[in-house]
XYZ file of C-alpha atoms in Angstrom:
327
model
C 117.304 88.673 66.142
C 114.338 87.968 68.180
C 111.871 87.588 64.600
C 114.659 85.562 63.236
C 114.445 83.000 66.205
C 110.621 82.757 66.168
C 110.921 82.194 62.122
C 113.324 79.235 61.885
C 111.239 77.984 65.036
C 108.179 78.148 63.000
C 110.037 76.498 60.443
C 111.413 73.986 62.651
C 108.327 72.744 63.813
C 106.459 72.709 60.111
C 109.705 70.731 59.049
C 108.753 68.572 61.972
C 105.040 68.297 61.339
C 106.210 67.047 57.563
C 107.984 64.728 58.742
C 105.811 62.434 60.415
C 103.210 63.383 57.287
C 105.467 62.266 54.735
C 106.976 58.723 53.832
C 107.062 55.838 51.654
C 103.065 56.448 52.900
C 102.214 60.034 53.383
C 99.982 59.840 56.002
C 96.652 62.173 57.085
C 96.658 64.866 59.286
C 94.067 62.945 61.696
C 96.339 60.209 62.038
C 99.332 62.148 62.822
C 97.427 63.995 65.660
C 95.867 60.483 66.637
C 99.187 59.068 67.311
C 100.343 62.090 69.167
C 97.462 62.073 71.467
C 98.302 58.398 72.192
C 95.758 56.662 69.752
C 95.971 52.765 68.912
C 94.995 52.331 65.312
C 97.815 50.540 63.291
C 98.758 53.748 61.767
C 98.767 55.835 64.542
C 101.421 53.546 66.110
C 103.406 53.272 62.996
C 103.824 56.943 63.673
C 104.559 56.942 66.900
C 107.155 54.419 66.869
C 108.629 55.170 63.572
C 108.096 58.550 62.222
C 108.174 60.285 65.836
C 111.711 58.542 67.261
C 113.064 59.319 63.780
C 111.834 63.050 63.280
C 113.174 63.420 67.467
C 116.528 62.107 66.532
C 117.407 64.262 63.606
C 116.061 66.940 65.147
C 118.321 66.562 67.902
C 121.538 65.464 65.970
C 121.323 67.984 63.211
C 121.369 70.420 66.338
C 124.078 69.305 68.090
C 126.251 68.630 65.057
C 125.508 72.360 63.634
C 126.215 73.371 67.142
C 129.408 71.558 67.524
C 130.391 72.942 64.220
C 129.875 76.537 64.898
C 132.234 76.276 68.341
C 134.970 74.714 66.122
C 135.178 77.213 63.517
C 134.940 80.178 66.466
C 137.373 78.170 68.585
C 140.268 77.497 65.524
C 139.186 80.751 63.175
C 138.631 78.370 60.387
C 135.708 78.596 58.564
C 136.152 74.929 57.342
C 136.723 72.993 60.282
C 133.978 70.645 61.108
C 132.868 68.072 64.407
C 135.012 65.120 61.746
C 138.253 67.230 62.129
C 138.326 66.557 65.919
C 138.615 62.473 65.145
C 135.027 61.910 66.837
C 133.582 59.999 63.871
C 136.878 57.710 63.132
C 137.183 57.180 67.196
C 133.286 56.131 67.443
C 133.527 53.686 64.005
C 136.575 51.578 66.084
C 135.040 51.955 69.780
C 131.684 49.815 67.800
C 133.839 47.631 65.613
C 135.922 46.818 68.585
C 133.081 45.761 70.851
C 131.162 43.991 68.332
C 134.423 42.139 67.730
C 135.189 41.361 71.031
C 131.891 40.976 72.001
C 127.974 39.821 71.000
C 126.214 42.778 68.702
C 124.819 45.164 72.155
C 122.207 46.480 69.979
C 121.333 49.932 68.270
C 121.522 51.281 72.247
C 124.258 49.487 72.504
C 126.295 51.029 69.523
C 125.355 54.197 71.114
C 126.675 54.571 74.103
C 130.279 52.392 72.732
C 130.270 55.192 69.900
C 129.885 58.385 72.281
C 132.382 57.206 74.863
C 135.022 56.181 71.135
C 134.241 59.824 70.275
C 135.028 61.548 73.251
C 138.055 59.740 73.766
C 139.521 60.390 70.341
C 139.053 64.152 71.556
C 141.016 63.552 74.316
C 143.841 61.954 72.504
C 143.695 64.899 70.053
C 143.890 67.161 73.051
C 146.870 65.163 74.705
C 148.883 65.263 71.328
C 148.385 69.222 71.287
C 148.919 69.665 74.775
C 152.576 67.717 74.273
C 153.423 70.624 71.471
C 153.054 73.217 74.100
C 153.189 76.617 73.983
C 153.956 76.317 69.812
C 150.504 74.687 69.381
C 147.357 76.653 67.926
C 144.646 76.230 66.298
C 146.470 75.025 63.238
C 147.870 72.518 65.625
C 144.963 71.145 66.807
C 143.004 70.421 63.571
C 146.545 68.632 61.908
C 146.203 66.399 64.968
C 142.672 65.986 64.526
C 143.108 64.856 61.064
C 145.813 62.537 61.873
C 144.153 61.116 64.457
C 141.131 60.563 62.026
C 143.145 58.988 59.991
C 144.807 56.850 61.830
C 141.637 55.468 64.016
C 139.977 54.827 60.259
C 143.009 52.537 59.390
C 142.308 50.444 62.280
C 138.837 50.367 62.107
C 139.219 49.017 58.483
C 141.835 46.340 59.690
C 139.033 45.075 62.124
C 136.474 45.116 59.182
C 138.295 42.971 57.090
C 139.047 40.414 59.821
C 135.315 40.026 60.962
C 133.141 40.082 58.619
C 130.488 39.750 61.241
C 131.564 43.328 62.292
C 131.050 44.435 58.841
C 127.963 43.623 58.583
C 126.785 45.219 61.638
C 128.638 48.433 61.206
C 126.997 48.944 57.570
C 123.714 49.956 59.488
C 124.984 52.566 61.762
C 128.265 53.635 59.272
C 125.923 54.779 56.434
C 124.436 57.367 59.235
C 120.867 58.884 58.988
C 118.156 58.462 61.688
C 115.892 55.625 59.998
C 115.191 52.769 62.443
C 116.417 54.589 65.595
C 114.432 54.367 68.607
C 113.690 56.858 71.671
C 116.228 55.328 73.592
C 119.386 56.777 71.598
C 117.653 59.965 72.801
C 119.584 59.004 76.336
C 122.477 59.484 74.823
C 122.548 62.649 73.018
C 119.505 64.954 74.456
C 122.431 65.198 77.955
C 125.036 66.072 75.725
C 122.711 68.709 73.223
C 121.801 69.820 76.798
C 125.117 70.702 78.409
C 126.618 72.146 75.036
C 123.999 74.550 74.410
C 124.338 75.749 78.163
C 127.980 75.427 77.770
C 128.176 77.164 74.442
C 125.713 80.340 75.907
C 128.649 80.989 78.914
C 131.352 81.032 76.532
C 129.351 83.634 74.334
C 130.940 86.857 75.250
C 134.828 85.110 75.482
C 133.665 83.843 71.688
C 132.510 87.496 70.581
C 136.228 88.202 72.021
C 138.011 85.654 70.148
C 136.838 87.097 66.910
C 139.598 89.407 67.044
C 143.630 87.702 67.158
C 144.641 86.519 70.593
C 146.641 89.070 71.417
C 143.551 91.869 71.692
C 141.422 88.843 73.037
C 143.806 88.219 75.792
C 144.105 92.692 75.867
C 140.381 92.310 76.627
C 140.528 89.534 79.879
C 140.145 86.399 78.189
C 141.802 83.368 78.355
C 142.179 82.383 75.158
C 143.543 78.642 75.866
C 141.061 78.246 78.300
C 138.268 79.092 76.492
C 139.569 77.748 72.974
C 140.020 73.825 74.628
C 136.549 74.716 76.411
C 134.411 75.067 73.342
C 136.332 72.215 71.673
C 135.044 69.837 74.428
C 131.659 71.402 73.997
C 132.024 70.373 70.610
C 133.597 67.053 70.988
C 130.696 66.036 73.319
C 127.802 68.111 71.053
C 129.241 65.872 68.046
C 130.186 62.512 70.182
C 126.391 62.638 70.811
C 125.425 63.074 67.632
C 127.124 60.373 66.473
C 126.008 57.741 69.388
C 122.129 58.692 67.910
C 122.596 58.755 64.473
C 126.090 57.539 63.188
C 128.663 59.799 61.008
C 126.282 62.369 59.450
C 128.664 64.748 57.507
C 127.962 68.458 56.391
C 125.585 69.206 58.572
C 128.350 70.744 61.128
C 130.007 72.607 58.361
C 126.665 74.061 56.178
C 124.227 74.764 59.518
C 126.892 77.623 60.903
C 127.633 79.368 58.159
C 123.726 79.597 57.139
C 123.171 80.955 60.063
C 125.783 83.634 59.661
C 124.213 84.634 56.432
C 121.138 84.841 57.863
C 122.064 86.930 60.896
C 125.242 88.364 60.120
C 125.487 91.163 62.219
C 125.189 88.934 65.472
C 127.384 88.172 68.184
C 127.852 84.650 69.468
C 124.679 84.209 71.462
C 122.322 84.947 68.829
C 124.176 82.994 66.556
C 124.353 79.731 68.691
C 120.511 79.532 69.439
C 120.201 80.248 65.140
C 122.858 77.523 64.445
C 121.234 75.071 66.633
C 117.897 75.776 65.036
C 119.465 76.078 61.503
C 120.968 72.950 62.034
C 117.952 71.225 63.230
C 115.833 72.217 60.471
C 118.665 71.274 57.408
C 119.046 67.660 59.212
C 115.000 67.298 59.041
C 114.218 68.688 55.363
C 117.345 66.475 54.601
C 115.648 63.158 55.923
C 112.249 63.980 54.255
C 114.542 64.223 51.029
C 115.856 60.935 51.437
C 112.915 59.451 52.116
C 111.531 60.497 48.856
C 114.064 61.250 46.103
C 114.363 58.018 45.331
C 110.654 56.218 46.441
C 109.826 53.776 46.966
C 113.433 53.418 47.958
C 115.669 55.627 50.204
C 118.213 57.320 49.717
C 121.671 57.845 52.486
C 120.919 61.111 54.142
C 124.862 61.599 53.823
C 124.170 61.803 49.639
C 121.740 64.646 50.561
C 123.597 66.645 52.769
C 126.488 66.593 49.719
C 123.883 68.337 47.345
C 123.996 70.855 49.871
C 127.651 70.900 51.417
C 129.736 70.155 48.422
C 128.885 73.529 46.612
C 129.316 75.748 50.441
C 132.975 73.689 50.968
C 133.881 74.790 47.320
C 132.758 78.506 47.915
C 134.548 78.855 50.836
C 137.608 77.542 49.679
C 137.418 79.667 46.659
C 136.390 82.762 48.937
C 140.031 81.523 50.978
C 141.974 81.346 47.698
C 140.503 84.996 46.466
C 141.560 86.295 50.226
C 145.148 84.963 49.753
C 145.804 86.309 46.175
């Protein structure tokens, strides 16, 4: 496990590296190194305050969003569930339409911090639905409240949309996701909550290992299954509500980056596996901004539309894999 975890470092870092390299203007070695060391040419600060808050903030949201992803599927035993099932994108889209409708535009730093605390409390009115089914709630329980609350908050939001248009306008920005034209301050926002659910995520290890069996042997073995299954949903809800504050809804990247890593360490238990998600997901959310940067040059293209060409054929093998495991 140890080789795999230097590797995709190694890789994370050259992903990195080719990131602030390559662009609409692919730029030299020297100048990349000039702007790291400080240096005031013109392109040297393009660098630093483009390329470098950009490469930073899809480094850190493809982590936390692979992350969050990961504790979802060990928390609810579903292989599909995702950071979106929880209703953290659809509660962060109305907490920003709702204060720029109420309120002046508060800025890209702004939108943050308004989409991070929407997310986290669309978690917690997930969580209050499930905890009012009681004892007959499960996993199953939690993800059918997830979705409705999804869908509900994603009616409102488009209610607002169509009454402001001065909403609309500053939601397309941040709703089309992707980590173009964010700055180091968003960093504020989500390098706390990468922070606490990668500490978060390492405790609840062994209980996770655990939970890979039914509840019943779980709970045979001295864990708490509840507990821990609402405590790595709020690890997730708070990995993914900080995603989203940097970067806006970026989809796939919590479904694709966990299962990679399973494939590429499959005989691992938990702990292993979060440090390779986190890196896994890292790396994916990088290679996949490079991608968009130059499919389509001198254009760009959505980083979502990227992500697809990866997560649209995993979603339809695992559901296929589900539908052979059924018949």
């Amino acid at each position: 496990m140890t080789k795999l975890l230097t590797l995709l470092t190694i890789l994370l870092a050259l992903a990195a590296l080719a990131s602030l390299h390559l662009g609409l203007r692919h730029y030299a070695p020297g100048t990349v190194l000039d702007a790291l060391r400080g240096g005031t040419s013109p392109d040297a600060i393009i660098v630093a305050t483009l390329r470098v808050p950009r490469t930073l903030v899809g480094l850190c949201s493809g982590a936390a969003l692979g992350l969050a992803g990961f504790l979802m599927q060990a928390a609810t035993r579903n292989p599909l569930a995702e950071p979106g099932l929880l209703g953290i994108n659809g509660g962060a889209a109305l907490a920003v339409v709702l204060g720029v409708t109420l309120g002046n535009a508060p800025g890209l730093a702004g939108i943050g911090a308004l989409a991070l605390v929407g997310g986290l409390a669309a978690t917690a009115l997930v969580f209050g639905i499930v905890a009012a089914a009681g004892r007959a709630a499960g996993p199953a329980t939690t993800l059918l409240a997830g979705v409705t609350v999804a869908a509900m908050l994603a009616s409102l939001t488009q209610v607002l949309l169509l009454v402001d248009e001065t909403a609309l306008e500053t939601m397309l920005f941040w709703l089309s996701g992707g980590f173009a034209g964010r700055d180091l301050e968003l960093l504020a926002l989500g390098l706390p909550a990468l922070v606490v659910g990668c500490l978060g995520a390492l405790v609840l290890a062994p209980s996770l290992d655990a939970l890979r069996l039914d509840d019943d042997s779980a709970g045979a073995l001295g864990v708490r299954v509840t507990g821990v299954r609402l405590a790595a949903l709020t690890l997730a809800a708070i990995l993914a509500s900080g995603a989203v504050a940097m970067a806006g809804p970026v989809v796939f990247l919590g479904l694709v980056a966990p299962h990679l890593a399973r494939r590429l360490a499959p005989a691992s238990g938990s702990a292993g596996l979060i440090a390779a998600t986190a890196l896994t997901g890292a790396t994916l959310a990088v290679l996949a901004d490079i991608a968009a940067r130059l499919i389509v040059a001198p254009g760009e293209s959505p980083i979502g539309a990227v992500l697809a060409l990866v997560g649209v054929p995993v979603l339809v093998g695992l559901l296929r894999q589900r539908r052979e495991a059924v018949l």
